[in-house]
Tab-separated table of C-alpha atoms in Angstrom:
chain	number	residue	atom	x	y	z
A	1	MET	CA	143.357	272.126	118.773
A	2	THR	CA	141.842	273.474	123.162
A	3	GLN	CA	141.906	271.812	125.676
A	4	ALA	CA	138.893	270.275	125.195
A	5	GLU	CA	139.411	268.824	121.711
A	6	TYR	CA	143.508	267.147	123.309
A	7	ASP	CA	142.400	263.023	122.953
A	8	PRO	CA	145.468	261.079	124.210
A	9	GLY	CA	144.450	257.843	121.999
A	10	PRO	CA	143.917	254.475	123.436
A	11	ARG	CA	145.283	253.219	126.986
A	12	LEU	CA	145.738	250.453	129.107
A	13	ALA	CA	144.261	251.281	132.371
A	14	HIS	CA	146.760	248.288	134.371
A	15	ALA	CA	146.762	244.487	134.229
A	16	GLY	CA	143.908	243.105	135.108
A	17	SER	CA	143.462	239.322	134.811
A	18	ILE	CA	145.272	236.278	133.701
A	19	HIS	CA	143.354	232.876	132.298
A	20	LEU	CA	145.099	229.985	134.145
A	21	GLY	CA	144.306	226.212	132.395
A	22	THR	CA	144.661	223.557	134.589
A	23	PRO	CA	145.149	219.751	134.315
A	24	ASP	CA	143.607	219.485	138.506
A	25	LEU	CA	140.968	222.555	138.816
A	26	GLU	CA	140.298	220.769	141.955
A	27	ARG	CA	143.289	220.892	143.709
A	28	SER	CA	144.377	224.498	142.340
A	29	LEU	CA	140.239	225.788	143.169
A	30	ARG	CA	141.568	225.157	147.269
A	31	PHE	CA	145.348	226.136	146.377
A	32	TYR	CA	144.118	229.993	146.097
A	33	ARG	CA	140.889	229.870	147.595
A	34	ASP	CA	141.259	228.055	150.397
A	35	LEU	CA	145.085	228.764	151.222
A	36	LEU	CA	145.427	232.082	149.521
A	37	GLY	CA	141.753	233.301	150.387
A	38	MET	CA	140.797	234.436	146.909
A	39	GLU	CA	137.192	234.405	146.753
A	40	VAL	CA	135.395	232.458	144.368
A	41	VAL	CA	132.737	235.023	142.440
A	42	GLU	CA	131.423	232.529	139.748
A	43	GLN	CA	131.700	228.355	138.448
A	44	ILE	CA	130.209	228.008	135.062
A	45	SER	CA	131.190	224.448	133.617
A	46	GLY	CA	134.740	223.595	134.548
A	47	THR	CA	135.865	227.587	134.767
A	48	ALA	CA	136.599	229.002	138.280
A	49	TYR	CA	137.012	232.665	138.306
A	50	LEU	CA	137.725	233.991	141.524
A	51	ARG	CA	140.055	237.781	142.860
A	52	GLY	CA	141.127	238.694	145.990
A	53	TYR	CA	139.891	240.156	148.158
A	54	GLN	CA	140.483	243.865	147.423
A	55	GLU	CA	139.419	243.590	143.831
A	56	LEU	CA	135.810	245.156	143.639
A	57	THR	CA	135.272	243.973	140.231
A	58	HIS	CA	133.925	240.694	138.906
A	59	HIS	CA	137.566	238.885	138.715
A	60	SER	CA	141.745	239.024	138.378
A	61	LEU	CA	142.450	235.116	137.913
A	62	ILE	CA	140.420	232.374	135.680
A	63	LEU	CA	141.037	228.951	136.218
A	64	THR	CA	139.500	226.287	133.219
A	65	GLN	CA	140.207	221.749	133.660
A	66	GLN	CA	141.726	221.713	130.535
A	67	ALA	CA	144.540	218.600	129.691
A	68	GLU	CA	147.853	220.936	129.247
A	69	ALA	CA	149.722	223.846	131.644
A	70	THR	CA	148.631	226.674	129.736
A	71	VAL	CA	148.019	229.688	130.014
A	72	ASN	CA	145.404	231.013	127.867
A	73	ALA	CA	144.913	234.966	128.471
A	74	TYR	CA	146.592	237.742	129.712
A	75	SER	CA	144.312	240.932	130.056
A	76	PHE	CA	144.494	243.700	130.343
A	77	ARG	CA	141.355	246.874	131.159
A	78	VAL	CA	141.193	249.617	129.139
A	79	GLN	CA	141.051	252.901	130.724
A	80	ARG	CA	138.130	254.544	128.593
A	81	PRO	CA	135.173	251.784	126.449
A	82	GLN	CA	135.983	253.585	123.623
A	83	ASP	CA	139.877	251.678	123.709
A	84	VAL	CA	139.210	248.264	122.501
A	85	GLU	CA	138.368	249.683	119.318
A	86	LEU	CA	140.569	252.169	119.125
A	87	PHE	CA	143.135	249.748	119.459
A	88	ALA	CA	141.656	247.228	117.389
A	89	SER	CA	141.843	250.470	114.372
A	90	ARG	CA	145.416	250.439	115.578
A	91	PHE	CA	146.418	246.730	115.106
A	92	GLU	CA	144.745	246.494	112.204
A	93	GLU	CA	146.892	249.119	110.507
A	94	GLN	CA	149.805	247.129	111.726
A	95	GLY	CA	148.616	244.492	110.098
A	96	ILE	CA	148.165	242.444	113.198
A	97	THR	CA	145.781	239.583	113.313
A	98	THR	CA	142.887	240.060	116.750
A	99	LEU	CA	139.703	238.135	116.997
A	100	GLU	CA	136.413	239.736	118.796
A	101	ILE	CA	135.452	239.044	121.625
A	102	PRO	CA	132.063	238.517	122.327
A	103	LYS	CA	130.954	239.812	126.268
A	104	ALA	CA	128.970	236.045	127.104
A	105	GLN	CA	132.503	233.783	126.210
A	106	VAL	CA	134.203	235.762	129.583
A	107	ALA	CA	131.639	236.192	132.634
A	108	GLY	CA	131.438	239.083	134.188
A	109	ARG	CA	133.599	240.796	131.443
A	110	GLY	CA	132.334	242.680	128.693
A	111	GLU	CA	133.573	242.895	124.445
A	112	ALA	CA	137.616	242.333	124.145
A	113	VAL	CA	139.819	242.649	121.598
A	114	ARG	CA	142.275	239.212	121.549
A	115	PHE	CA	146.093	239.366	119.456
A	116	LEU	CA	149.028	238.386	119.617
A	117	VAL	CA	152.309	240.831	121.015
A	118	PRO	CA	154.513	240.822	117.803
A	119	GLY	CA	157.339	238.869	119.065
A	120	SER	CA	156.823	237.814	121.611
A	121	GLU	CA	153.429	235.904	120.482
A	122	HIS	CA	152.044	235.806	124.273
A	123	PRO	CA	148.444	236.515	124.234
A	124	PHE	CA	146.738	239.039	124.868
A	125	GLU	CA	142.532	240.358	125.733
A	126	LEU	CA	141.854	244.009	126.128
A	127	TYR	CA	138.896	245.217	127.923
A	128	TYR	CA	136.917	247.528	129.420
A	129	ASP	CA	133.466	246.462	130.864
A	130	ILE	CA	133.770	244.311	133.695
A	131	GLU	CA	130.993	243.849	136.755
A	132	ARG	CA	131.448	244.402	140.702
A	133	PRO	CA	129.114	241.766	142.036
A	134	LEU	CA	128.566	241.978	145.812
A	135	ALA	CA	130.019	239.370	148.587
A	136	PRO	CA	127.637	237.324	149.629
A	137	PRO	CA	126.938	237.770	152.906
A	138	GLU	CA	129.016	235.067	154.615
A	139	ILE	CA	132.230	236.777	153.749
A	140	SER	CA	131.380	240.720	152.927
A	141	SER	CA	133.428	243.523	154.697
A	142	LYS	CA	132.211	246.455	156.229
A	143	LEU	CA	135.307	248.308	154.534
A	144	LEU	CA	134.054	250.205	151.022
A	145	SER	CA	137.018	249.363	149.890
A	146	ASN	CA	137.084	245.231	149.965
A	147	SER	CA	134.817	243.087	148.326
A	148	SER	CA	135.113	240.804	151.088
A	149	ARG	CA	137.075	240.107	154.100
A	150	ARG	CA	140.020	238.843	155.154
A	151	ARG	CA	140.528	235.110	155.374
A	152	GLY	CA	143.200	232.550	154.734
A	153	LEU	CA	147.387	233.583	153.635
A	154	GLY	CA	145.014	237.060	152.442
A	155	VAL	CA	146.111	237.251	147.978
A	156	ARG	CA	143.863	241.310	148.085
A	157	ARG	CA	144.903	241.629	143.788
A	158	LEU	CA	146.734	240.525	141.302
A	159	ASP	CA	149.871	242.482	140.852
A	160	HIS	CA	151.573	241.648	138.144
A	161	ILE	CA	152.354	239.210	135.186
A	162	ASN	CA	156.153	237.622	134.326
A	163	LEU	CA	156.598	236.808	130.520
A	164	GLN	CA	159.720	235.287	128.791
A	165	THR	CA	160.858	234.808	124.813
A	166	SER	CA	163.384	234.228	122.611
A	167	PRO	CA	166.702	236.636	123.019
A	168	THR	CA	165.852	237.306	119.260
A	169	THR	CA	162.104	238.368	119.712
A	170	VAL	CA	162.215	240.084	123.849
A	171	ASP	CA	163.688	243.821	121.770
A	172	GLU	CA	160.763	243.128	119.227
A	173	ALA	CA	158.424	242.769	122.236
A	174	GLU	CA	159.460	245.173	124.782
A	175	GLY	CA	159.461	247.643	121.833
A	176	TRP	CA	156.333	246.868	120.914
A	177	LEU	CA	154.666	247.376	123.620
A	178	ARG	CA	156.483	250.062	124.654
A	179	GLU	CA	155.007	251.723	121.145
A	180	SER	CA	151.798	250.577	120.864
A	181	LEU	CA	150.758	249.489	124.385
A	182	GLY	CA	151.836	252.455	125.932
A	183	PHE	CA	154.157	250.715	128.956
A	184	LYS	CA	156.173	252.583	130.401
A	185	ARG	CA	160.185	251.769	130.945
A	186	ARG	CA	161.143	251.346	134.814
A	187	GLU	CA	164.280	248.883	135.160
A	188	ILE	CA	166.060	247.253	132.961
A	189	LEU	CA	168.525	244.406	133.371
A	190	ARG	CA	171.016	243.997	130.101
A	191	VAL	CA	174.054	242.883	128.980
A	192	PRO	CA	175.736	244.758	125.996
A	193	GLU	CA	174.635	243.393	123.230
A	194	LEU	CA	171.541	242.043	124.899
A	195	LEU	CA	168.276	243.289	126.885
A	196	ILE	CA	167.973	240.048	129.206
A	197	ALA	CA	164.084	241.659	131.475
A	198	SER	CA	162.463	244.882	131.445
A	199	TRP	CA	159.887	245.838	134.447
A	200	LEU	CA	157.207	247.856	132.436
A	201	SER	CA	154.019	249.598	133.481
A	202	VAL	CA	151.420	252.048	132.690
A	203	THR	CA	150.689	253.332	136.885
A	204	PRO	CA	152.834	254.248	139.867
A	205	GLN	CA	154.351	250.368	140.416
A	206	VAL	CA	157.631	249.527	138.747
A	207	HIS	CA	155.859	246.958	136.987
A	208	ASP	CA	152.371	246.087	135.351
A	209	VAL	CA	154.108	243.377	133.329
A	210	ALA	CA	157.909	242.419	133.314
A	211	ILE	CA	159.406	240.891	129.953
A	212	GLY	CA	162.439	238.987	129.695
A	213	VAL	CA	164.662	235.970	127.510
A	214	SER	CA	163.132	232.468	127.817
A	215	ALA	CA	166.217	230.022	129.005
A	216	ASP	CA	164.913	227.163	126.459
A	217	GLU	CA	164.788	230.733	123.547
A	218	GLN	CA	161.358	229.646	122.757
A	219	THR	CA	158.849	232.204	122.543
A	220	GLY	CA	155.334	233.093	124.236
A	221	ARG	CA	156.375	231.800	127.788
A	222	PHE	CA	155.268	232.941	131.046
A	223	HIS	CA	157.163	232.711	133.793
A	224	HIS	CA	155.073	233.257	136.711
A	225	VAL	CA	152.249	235.266	138.354
A	226	ALA	CA	152.170	237.897	141.484
A	227	PHE	CA	149.586	238.127	143.955
A	228	ASN	CA	150.065	241.479	146.310
A	229	ILE	CA	149.723	240.251	150.274
A	230	GLU	CA	149.315	242.745	152.663
A	231	ASN	CA	153.477	243.513	154.469
A	232	PHE	CA	156.685	241.214	155.155
A	233	HIS	CA	154.808	239.221	157.632
A	234	ASP	CA	151.919	237.905	156.262
A	235	LEU	CA	155.383	236.594	153.384
A	236	LEU	CA	156.582	234.354	156.248
A	237	THR	CA	153.987	233.228	157.441
A	238	ALA	CA	153.216	231.900	154.202
A	239	ALA	CA	156.289	230.824	153.269
A	240	ASP	CA	155.828	228.856	156.866
A	241	GLN	CA	152.381	227.834	155.378
A	242	MET	CA	153.751	226.247	152.786
A	243	ARG	CA	156.602	223.966	153.749
A	244	ASP	CA	153.901	222.395	155.470
A	245	LEU	CA	151.922	221.791	152.836
A	246	ASP	CA	154.536	220.330	150.855
A	247	ILE	CA	154.032	223.106	148.625
A	248	GLU	CA	156.590	223.014	145.607
A	249	TRP	CA	158.996	225.475	146.373
A	250	GLY	CA	160.576	227.666	143.761
A	251	ALA	CA	162.534	230.903	145.426
A	252	GLY	CA	162.779	232.607	148.088
A	253	PRO	CA	161.058	234.092	150.734
A	254	GLY	CA	163.661	237.252	149.992
A	255	LYS	CA	163.647	241.088	148.769
A	256	HIS	CA	164.258	241.474	144.990
A	257	GLY	CA	166.235	245.454	144.297
A	258	ILE	CA	165.271	245.817	141.569
A	259	GLY	CA	162.096	246.483	142.606
A	260	GLN	CA	162.553	246.782	146.298
A	261	ALA	CA	159.301	244.182	146.940
A	262	MET	CA	159.111	241.271	148.629
A	263	TYR	CA	159.135	237.927	147.507
A	264	LEU	CA	157.944	234.270	147.928
A	265	TYR	CA	157.639	231.815	144.796
A	266	VAL	CA	156.357	228.952	144.811
A	267	HIS	CA	154.283	226.304	141.893
A	268	ASP	CA	150.264	226.183	142.239
A	269	PRO	CA	150.096	222.326	143.493
A	270	GLY	CA	147.086	221.443	140.007
A	271	SER	CA	149.042	223.053	137.088
A	272	GLY	CA	152.465	223.717	138.257
A	273	HIS	CA	152.058	227.565	136.865
A	274	ARG	CA	154.575	229.566	139.166
A	275	VAL	CA	153.523	232.400	141.447
A	276	GLU	CA	154.958	234.708	143.139
A	277	LEU	CA	153.338	236.016	146.185
A	278	TYR	CA	154.803	239.890	146.447
A	279	SER	CA	155.081	243.169	149.112
A	280	GLY	CA	156.551	245.969	149.817
A	281	GLY	CA	157.959	248.085	147.158
A	282	TYR	CA	157.928	250.881	145.862
A	283	LEU	CA	155.568	253.616	143.229
A	284	ILE	CA	157.005	255.807	140.988
A	285	LEU	CA	154.944	259.497	140.893
A	286	ASP	CA	158.067	260.969	138.579
A	287	PRO	CA	157.065	262.212	134.950
A	288	GLU	CA	160.356	262.484	134.356
A	289	TRP	CA	161.429	259.383	135.751
A	290	ARG	CA	164.884	257.448	133.816
A	291	THR	CA	165.442	253.762	134.493
A	292	LEU	CA	167.058	252.015	136.090
A	293	GLU	CA	169.810	250.033	134.250
A	294	TRP	CA	171.300	246.963	136.084
A	295	THR	CA	173.819	244.720	134.409
A	296	PRO	CA	174.500	241.100	135.489
A	297	ASN	CA	177.545	242.818	137.869
A	298	LEU	CA	174.925	243.884	139.979
A	299	GLU	CA	175.119	241.405	142.027
A	300	HIS	CA	171.624	242.841	144.138
A	301	GLY	CA	169.218	243.203	141.213
A	302	ALA	CA	167.305	239.604	141.570
A	303	THR	CA	167.875	238.941	145.791
A	304	TRP	CA	169.173	242.363	147.557
A	305	TYR	CA	168.653	240.010	150.637
A	306	GLY	CA	167.566	236.520	151.929
A	307	HIS	CA	167.460	232.994	149.645
A	308	SER	CA	168.512	233.735	145.946
A	309	LEU	CA	167.081	232.977	142.935
A	310	ASP	CA	168.195	230.011	140.726
A	311	THR	CA	169.198	231.499	137.862
A	312	GLY	CA	172.216	229.446	136.690
A	313	PRO	CA	172.456	226.758	134.383
A	314	GLY	CA	169.604	224.084	134.797
A	315	GLY	CA	168.441	225.709	138.211
A	316	SER	CA	164.133	225.534	138.564
A	317	PHE	CA	163.562	228.967	138.504
A	318	LEU	CA	164.337	229.000	134.923
A	319	SER	CA	161.404	226.940	134.286
A	320	THR	CA	158.438	228.710	132.549
A	321	THR	CA	154.837	227.332	131.462
A	322	PRO	CA	153.771	228.193	128.004
A	323	SER	CA	150.843	230.297	126.140
A	324	ALA	CA	148.240	229.155	124.076
A	325	GLY	CA	148.605	230.969	120.562
A	326	LEU	CA	145.283	233.020	118.628
A	327	GLU	CA	142.398	230.674	119.026
A	328	LEU	CA	141.925	228.963	121.948
């Protein structure tokens, strides 16, 4: 086979968007749009599409008014247009049920394939085509790499998604994400007999997605979505404002040992979904990267310094929200 004929097969590009159901859309919008500074690109009959100020594509966050605070979809963009169909064929060979999501169903996005991750049962959607709308003149930026001017607390982009599943399915789900979707294992937390959590990426980030064990031992659980902000000072400003506005606190501010980013966890007031504001971290450029393994005895994994995560029995940091099934 010549170099021109080589085909690496279907691959993911990055975490594209998350679709959150919220019982109070207007309250959620005040949080993401007015406080965090995300741009509402489009709003159609109970569903709003938002993006950070350095995201040039249509959206990274979808909010839908609905009775239950459920995550409707976790979406990832693929590398090439044909990869959507190639992944669908791969899943069919594995006996995984898939749904075709037509172009008209999600504003600004092309056709997608939807399926449940084997083991964890999280609803993933893979797509390639997505529109790149310009911001309206009143918020547009002269910086060509920005989709709009920085506003509010300055969310730049979607950073990563954190999933949880039962102790009996975490190995299956984490292995499938690596073997079938091409995620690379960057750091893990393990006890001798159990994988507690794994940080996985298809980009140079430490993680585009993380998956771990849920405290309630259920599958399909959502722990948090992380949005990237520019620097540590911005995160401390966010902490100050969140306290002043009585936004429900999660944990932080502090710095993770795993990933080395500074964090602040809060909850969307409209839905209760956990949101992490995330800044810093490191990039992995080494093609021979060896997975870093932490154990509970290495005390600085979760918190290098700052406000420790409440991970003891009954701790609030362990709470999760549910995900939708195959069909919405």
